Coordinates of C-alpha atoms and ligand atoms in Angstrom, one line a residue:
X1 CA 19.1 -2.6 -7.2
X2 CA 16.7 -1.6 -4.5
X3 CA 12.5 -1.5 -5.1
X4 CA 9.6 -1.1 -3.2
X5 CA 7.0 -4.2 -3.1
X6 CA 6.1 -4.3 0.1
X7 CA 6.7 -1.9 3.3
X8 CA 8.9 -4.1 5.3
X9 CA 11.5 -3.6 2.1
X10 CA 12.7 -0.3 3.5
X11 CA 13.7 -0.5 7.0
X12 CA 12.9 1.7 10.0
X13 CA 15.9 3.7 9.6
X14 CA 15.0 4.2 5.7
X15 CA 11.6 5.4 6.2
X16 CA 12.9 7.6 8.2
X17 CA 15.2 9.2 5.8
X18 CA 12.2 9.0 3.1
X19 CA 9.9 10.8 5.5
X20 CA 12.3 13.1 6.8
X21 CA 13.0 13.9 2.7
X22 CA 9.6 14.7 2.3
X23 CA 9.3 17.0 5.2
X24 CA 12.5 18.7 3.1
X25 CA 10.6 18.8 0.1
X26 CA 7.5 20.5 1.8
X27 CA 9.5 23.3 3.3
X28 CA 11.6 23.6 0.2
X29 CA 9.8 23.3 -2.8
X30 CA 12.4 25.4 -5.1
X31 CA 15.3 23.3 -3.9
X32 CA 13.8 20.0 -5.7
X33 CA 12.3 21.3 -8.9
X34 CA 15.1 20.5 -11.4
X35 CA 16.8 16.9 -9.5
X36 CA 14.9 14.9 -11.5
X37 CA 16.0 17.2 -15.3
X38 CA 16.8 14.5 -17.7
X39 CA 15.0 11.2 -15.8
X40 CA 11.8 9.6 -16.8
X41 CA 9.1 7.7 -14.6
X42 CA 7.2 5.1 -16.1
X43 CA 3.2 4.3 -14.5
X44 CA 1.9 1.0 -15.9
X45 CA -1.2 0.9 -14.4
X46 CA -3.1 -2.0 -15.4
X47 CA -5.7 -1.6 -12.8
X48 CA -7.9 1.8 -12.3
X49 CA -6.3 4.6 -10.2
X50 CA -6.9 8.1 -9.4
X51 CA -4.2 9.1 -6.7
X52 CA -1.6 6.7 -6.8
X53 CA -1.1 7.4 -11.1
X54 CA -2.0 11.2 -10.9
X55 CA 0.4 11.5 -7.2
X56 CA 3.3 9.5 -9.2
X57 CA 3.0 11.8 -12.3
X58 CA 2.7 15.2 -10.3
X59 CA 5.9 14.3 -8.4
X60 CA 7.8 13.6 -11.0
X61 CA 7.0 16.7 -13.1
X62 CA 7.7 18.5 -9.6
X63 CA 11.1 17.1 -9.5
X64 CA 11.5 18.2 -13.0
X65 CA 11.4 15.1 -14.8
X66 CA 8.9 13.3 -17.2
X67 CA 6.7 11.0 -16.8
X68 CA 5.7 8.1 -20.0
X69 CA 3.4 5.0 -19.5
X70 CA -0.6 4.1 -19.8
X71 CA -3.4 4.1 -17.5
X72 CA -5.2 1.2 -18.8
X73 CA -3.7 -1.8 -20.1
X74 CA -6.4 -2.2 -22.8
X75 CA -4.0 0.7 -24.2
X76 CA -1.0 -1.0 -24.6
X77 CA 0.4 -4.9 -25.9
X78 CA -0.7 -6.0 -22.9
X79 CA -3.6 -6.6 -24.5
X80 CA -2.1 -9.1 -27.1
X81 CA -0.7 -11.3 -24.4
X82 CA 2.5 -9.4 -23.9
X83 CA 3.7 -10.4 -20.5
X84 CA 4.1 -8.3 -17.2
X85 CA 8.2 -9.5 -17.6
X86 CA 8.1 -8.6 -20.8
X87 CA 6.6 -5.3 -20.7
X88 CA 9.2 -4.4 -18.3
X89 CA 12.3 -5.4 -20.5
X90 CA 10.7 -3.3 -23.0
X91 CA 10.0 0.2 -20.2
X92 CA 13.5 -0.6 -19.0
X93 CA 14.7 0.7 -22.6
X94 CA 12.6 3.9 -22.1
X95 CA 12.7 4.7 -18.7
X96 CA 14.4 5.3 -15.6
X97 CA 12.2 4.1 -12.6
X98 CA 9.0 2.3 -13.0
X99 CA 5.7 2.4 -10.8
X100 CA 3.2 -0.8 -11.2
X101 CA -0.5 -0.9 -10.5
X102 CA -1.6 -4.4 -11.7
X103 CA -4.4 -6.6 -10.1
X104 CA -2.6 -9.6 -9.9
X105 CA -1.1 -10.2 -7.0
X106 CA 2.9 -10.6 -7.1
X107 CA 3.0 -8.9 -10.7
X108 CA 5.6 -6.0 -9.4
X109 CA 7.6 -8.8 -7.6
X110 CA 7.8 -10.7 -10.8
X111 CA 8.4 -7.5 -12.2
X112 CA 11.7 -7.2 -10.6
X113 CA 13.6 -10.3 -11.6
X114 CA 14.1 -9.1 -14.7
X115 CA 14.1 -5.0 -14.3
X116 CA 17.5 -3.2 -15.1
X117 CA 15.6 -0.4 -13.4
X118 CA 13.5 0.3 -9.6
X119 CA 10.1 -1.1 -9.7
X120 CA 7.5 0.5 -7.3
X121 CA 4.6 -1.5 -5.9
X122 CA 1.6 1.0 -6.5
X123 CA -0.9 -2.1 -5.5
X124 CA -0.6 -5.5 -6.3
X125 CA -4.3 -6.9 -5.8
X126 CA -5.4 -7.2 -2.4
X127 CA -2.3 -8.1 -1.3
X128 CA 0.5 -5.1 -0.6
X129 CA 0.2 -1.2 -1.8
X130 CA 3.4 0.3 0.4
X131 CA 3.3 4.1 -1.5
X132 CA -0.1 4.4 0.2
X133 CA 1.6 3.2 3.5
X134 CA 4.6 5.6 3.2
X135 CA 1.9 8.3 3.1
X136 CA 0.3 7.2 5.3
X137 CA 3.3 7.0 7.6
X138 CA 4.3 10.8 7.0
X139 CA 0.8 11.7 7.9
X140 CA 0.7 10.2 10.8
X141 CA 3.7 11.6 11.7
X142 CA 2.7 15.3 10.3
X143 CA -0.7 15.0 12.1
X144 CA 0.4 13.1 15.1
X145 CA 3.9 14.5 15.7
X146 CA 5.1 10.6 16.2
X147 CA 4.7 7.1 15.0
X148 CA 5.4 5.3 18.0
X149 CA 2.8 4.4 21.2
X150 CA -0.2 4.4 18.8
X151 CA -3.3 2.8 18.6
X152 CA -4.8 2.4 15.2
X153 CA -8.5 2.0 14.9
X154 CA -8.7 -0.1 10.9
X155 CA -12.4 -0.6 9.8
X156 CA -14.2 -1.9 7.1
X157 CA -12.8 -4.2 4.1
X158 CA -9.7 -5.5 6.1
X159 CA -10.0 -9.1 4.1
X160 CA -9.3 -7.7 0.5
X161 CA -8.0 -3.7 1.8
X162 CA -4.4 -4.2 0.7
X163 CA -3.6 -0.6 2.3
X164 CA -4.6 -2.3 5.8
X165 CA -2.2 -5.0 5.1
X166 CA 0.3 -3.1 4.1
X167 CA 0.0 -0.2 7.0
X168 CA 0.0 -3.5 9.5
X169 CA 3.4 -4.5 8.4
X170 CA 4.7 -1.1 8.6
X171 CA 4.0 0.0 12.1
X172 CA 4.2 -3.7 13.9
X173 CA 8.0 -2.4 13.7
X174 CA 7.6 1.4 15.6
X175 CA 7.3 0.9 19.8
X176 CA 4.1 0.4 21.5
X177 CA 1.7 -0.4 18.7
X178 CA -2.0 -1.4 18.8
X179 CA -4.6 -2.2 16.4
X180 CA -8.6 -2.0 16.9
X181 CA -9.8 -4.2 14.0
X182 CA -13.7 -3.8 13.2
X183 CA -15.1 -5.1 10.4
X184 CA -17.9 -7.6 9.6
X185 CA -16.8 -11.3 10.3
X186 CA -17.0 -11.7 6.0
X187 CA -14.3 -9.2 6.3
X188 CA -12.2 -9.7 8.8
X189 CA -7.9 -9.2 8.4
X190 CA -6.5 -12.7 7.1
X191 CA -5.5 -15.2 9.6
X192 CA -1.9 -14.9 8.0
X193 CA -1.8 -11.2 9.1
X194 CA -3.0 -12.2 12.3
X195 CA -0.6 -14.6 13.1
X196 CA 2.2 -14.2 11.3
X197 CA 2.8 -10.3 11.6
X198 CA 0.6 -9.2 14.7
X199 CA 1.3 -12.2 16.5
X200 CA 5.1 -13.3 15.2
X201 CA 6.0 -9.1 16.3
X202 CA 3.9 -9.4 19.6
X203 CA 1.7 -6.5 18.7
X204 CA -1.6 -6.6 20.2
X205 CA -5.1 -6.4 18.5
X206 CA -8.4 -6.8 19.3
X207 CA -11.7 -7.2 17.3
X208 CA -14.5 -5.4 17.8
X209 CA -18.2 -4.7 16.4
X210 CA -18.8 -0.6 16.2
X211 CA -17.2 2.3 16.2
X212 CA -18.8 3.9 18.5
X213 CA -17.7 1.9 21.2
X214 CA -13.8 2.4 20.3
X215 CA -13.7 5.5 18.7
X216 CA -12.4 7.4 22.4
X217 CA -9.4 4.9 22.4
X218 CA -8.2 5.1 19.4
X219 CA -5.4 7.6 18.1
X220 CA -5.9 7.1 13.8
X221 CA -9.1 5.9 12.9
X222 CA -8.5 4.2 9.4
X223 CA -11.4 3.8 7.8
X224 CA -11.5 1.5 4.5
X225 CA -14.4 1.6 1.2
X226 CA -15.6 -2.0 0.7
X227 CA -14.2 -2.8 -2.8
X228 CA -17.0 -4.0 -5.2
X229 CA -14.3 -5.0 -7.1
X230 CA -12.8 -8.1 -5.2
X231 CA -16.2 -9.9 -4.9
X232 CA -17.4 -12.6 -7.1
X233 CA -20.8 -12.7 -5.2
X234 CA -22.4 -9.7 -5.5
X235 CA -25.1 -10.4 -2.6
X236 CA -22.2 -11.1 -0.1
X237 CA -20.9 -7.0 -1.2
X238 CA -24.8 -6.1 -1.2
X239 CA -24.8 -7.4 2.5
X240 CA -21.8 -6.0 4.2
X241 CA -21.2 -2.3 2.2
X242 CA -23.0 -0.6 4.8
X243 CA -21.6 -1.7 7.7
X244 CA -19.5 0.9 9.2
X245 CA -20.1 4.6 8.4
X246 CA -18.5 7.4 10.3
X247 CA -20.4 10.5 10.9
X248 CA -20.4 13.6 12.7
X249 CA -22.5 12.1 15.5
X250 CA -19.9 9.4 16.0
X251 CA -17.1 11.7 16.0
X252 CA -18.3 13.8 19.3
X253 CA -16.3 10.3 20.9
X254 CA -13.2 10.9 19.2
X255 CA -10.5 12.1 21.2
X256 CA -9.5 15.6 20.5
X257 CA -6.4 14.6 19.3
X258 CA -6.6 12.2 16.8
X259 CA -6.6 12.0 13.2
X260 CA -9.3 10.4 10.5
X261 CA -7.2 8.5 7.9
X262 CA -8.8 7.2 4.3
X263 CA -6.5 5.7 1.7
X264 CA -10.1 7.3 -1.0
X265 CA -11.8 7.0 -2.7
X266 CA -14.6 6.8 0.0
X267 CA -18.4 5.4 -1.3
X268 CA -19.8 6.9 1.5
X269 CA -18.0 4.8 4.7
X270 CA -17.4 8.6 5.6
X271 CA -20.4 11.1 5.8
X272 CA -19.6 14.4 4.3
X273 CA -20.8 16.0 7.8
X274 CA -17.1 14.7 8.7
X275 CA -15.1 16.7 6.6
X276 CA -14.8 19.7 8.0
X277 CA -13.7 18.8 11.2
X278 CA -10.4 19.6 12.0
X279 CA -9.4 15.7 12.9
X280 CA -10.6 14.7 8.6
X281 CA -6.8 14.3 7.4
X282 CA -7.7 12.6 4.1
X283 CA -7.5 15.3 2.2
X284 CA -4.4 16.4 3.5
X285 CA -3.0 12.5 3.7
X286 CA -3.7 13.3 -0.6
X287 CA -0.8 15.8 -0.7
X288 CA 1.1 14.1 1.7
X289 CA 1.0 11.4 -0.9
X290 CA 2.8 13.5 -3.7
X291 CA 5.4 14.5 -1.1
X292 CA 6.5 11.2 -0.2
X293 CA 6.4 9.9 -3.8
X294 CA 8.9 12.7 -4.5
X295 CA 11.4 11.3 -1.4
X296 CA 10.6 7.9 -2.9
X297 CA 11.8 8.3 -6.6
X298 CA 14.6 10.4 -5.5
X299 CA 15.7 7.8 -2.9
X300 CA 15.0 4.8 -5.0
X301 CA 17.4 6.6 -8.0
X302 CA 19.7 7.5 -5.5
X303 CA 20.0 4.3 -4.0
X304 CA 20.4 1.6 -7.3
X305 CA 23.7 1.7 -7.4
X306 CA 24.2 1.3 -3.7
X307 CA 25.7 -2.2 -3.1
X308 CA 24.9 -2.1 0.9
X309 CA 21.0 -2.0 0.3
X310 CA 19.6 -5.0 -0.6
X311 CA 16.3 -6.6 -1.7
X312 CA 15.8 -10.1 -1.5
X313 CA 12.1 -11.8 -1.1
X314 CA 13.6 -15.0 -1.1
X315 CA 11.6 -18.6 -2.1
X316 CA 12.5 -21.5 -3.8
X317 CA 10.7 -23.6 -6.3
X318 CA 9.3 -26.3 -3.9
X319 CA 7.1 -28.3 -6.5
X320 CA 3.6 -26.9 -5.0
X321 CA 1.7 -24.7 -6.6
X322 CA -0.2 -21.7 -5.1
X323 CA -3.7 -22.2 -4.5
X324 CA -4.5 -17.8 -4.8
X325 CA -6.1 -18.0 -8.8
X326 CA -5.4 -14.1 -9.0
X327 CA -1.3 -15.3 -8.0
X328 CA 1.1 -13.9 -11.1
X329 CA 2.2 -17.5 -10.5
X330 CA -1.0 -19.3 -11.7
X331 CA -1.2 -16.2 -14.6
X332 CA 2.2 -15.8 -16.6
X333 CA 4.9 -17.8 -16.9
X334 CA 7.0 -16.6 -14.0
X335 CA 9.0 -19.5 -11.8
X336 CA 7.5 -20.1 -9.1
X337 CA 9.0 -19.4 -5.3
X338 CA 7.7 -20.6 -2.0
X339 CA 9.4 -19.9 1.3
X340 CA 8.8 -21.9 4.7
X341 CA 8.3 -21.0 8.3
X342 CA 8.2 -23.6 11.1
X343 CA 5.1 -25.2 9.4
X344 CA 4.4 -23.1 6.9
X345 CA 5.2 -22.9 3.2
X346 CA 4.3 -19.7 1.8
X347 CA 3.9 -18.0 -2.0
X348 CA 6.8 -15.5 -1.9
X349 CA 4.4 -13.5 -4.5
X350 CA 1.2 -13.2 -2.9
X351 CA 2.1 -14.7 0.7
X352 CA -1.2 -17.3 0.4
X353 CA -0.7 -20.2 1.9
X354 CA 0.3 -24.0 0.3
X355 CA -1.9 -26.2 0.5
Ligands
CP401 N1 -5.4 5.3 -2.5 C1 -5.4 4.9 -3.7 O1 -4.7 3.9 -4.1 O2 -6.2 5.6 -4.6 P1 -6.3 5.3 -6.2 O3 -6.9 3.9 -6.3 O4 -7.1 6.4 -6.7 O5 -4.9 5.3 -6.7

């Protein structure tokens, strides 16, 4: 069984295939709009979404199949204690491939040890969302022409912005990369990023204060909304929402090839006097998101039964306990699986530290 929780799952030659896929699918919409006859996607999305639920049901109805599931969990038995492992024994009877938006972190992995079907990570948390990196990836590549010798400007919520995390991981693996990493210090990318992706992969990275002074270095400029939703002090969101906002003005020191990436929804990180520009790809990097959704279920279908492609996290129940409250670990009764590295011992579900 193969699934997507987190980017590294798929290696560089299997993006590859996705993204050239949905290139296919692009130029050949006719070809691909009755592979799916007879399958059924499942969304559970237990946490708000727009793109990622919409995307998912669009490209399956596109590939000619159906779609079943809820929107918000207040909806289904979820909200009479039914469990996330549960749940998915019960889908697994009505569907064929299921995509998981859930707010607690590890939920899709804990999702898998029990799923007779693929399960899709459409954003665990703050920790991992690879469907948004995967479309990110083709439109970089659509935009840019390449993915390698790249320098990635990432600014704003880089602390809780699971799409940051999760693009990170990806493109430490394609030649040359650089990341530009501006936020405000309350903010700032996690020190386990840091160290044990940037640094572990030898990819380089540097913090800095504005955009203005980076904006003519950088080759993506990714810029992030500061999520309301992961703070439990208010004042500390009140403080730092305004930090970074592109604008027109700001753009005049973009490089004239380069792109403007936003996972959306933007609060207003992006001025609308941006949008026009030919550089704005975030409304493009929208349908680009469809597209590589489409690859993506018929890959992941394609691929179950495939012996040679595996998917292990790993972990072992070391007797510690995870100190991340919002861990599926601490929430449902899921066994619990740590993994260590040199000194390290690390929740295999949301990657937080042991203490
Ligand atoms: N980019 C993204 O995940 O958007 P939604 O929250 O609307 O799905």
């Amino acid at each position: 069984m193969k699934h997507l929780i987190d980017p590294t799952d798929l290696s560089v030659s299997e993006i590859a295939e996705i993204i050239a896929l949905a290139e296919d699918i692009i130029a050949n919409r006719a070809k691909y709009s009755e592979v799916c006859r007879g399958k059924k996607l499942a969304t559970l999305f237990y946490e708000p979404s727009t793109r990622t639920r919409l995307s998912f049901t669009s490209a399956m109805m596109e590939l000619g199949g159906n779609v079943i599931g809820f929107a918000d969990a207040k909806s289904s038995s979820v909200s009479k204690g039914e469990t996330v492992q549960d749940t998915v024994r019960v889908i697994n009877c009505f569907a064929d491939i299921i995509a998981m938006r859930h707010k607690v972190e590890g939920a899709p992995l804990a999702a898998t040890e029990v799923s007779r079907t693929p399960i899709i990570n459409a954003g665990d948390g703050s920790h991992s969302h690879p469907t948004q990196t995967m479309t990110d990836l083709l439109t970089i590549k659509r935009e840019l022409g390449t993915l390698n010798n790249l320098t990635i400007g990432l600014v704003g919520d880089l602390k809780y912005g699971r799409t940051v995390h999760s693009l990170i991981k990806a493109m430490t693996r394609y030649e040359n990369t650089k990341f530009v990493l501006i936020s405000p210090p309350e903010l700032a990318l996690p020190d386990y990023i840091k160290r044990d992706v940037c640094d572990r992969y030898g990819v380089e990275y540097r913090e800095a204060s504005d955009i203005e002074s980076v904006i003519g270095n950088v080759d993506i400029l990714y810029m992030t909304r500061v999520q309301q939703e992961r703070f439990t002090d208010l004042e500390e969101y009140e403080r730092v929402k305004d930090c970074f906002v592109l604008d027109a003005a700001k753009m005049r020191g973009a490089k004239e090839r380069m792109a403007v990436l936003h996972p959306l929804p933007r609060v207003n990180e992006i001025a609308i006097d941006v949008d026009n520009d030919p550089r704005a790809a975030y409304f493009r990097q929208v349908e680009n998101g469809k597209f590589v959704r489409m690859a993506l279920i018929l890959k992941l279908l394609e691929w179950q039964d495939d012996v040679t492609r595996t998917f292990d996290h790993g972990g072992v129940d070391m007797g510690c306990k995870c100190p991340n409250p919002l861990c599926i670990s601490n929430l449902e009764p899921v066994r619990p699986r740590f993994e260590r590295s040199e000194d390290i011992v690390r929740c295999v579900y949301c990657e937080w530290e042991a203490k």
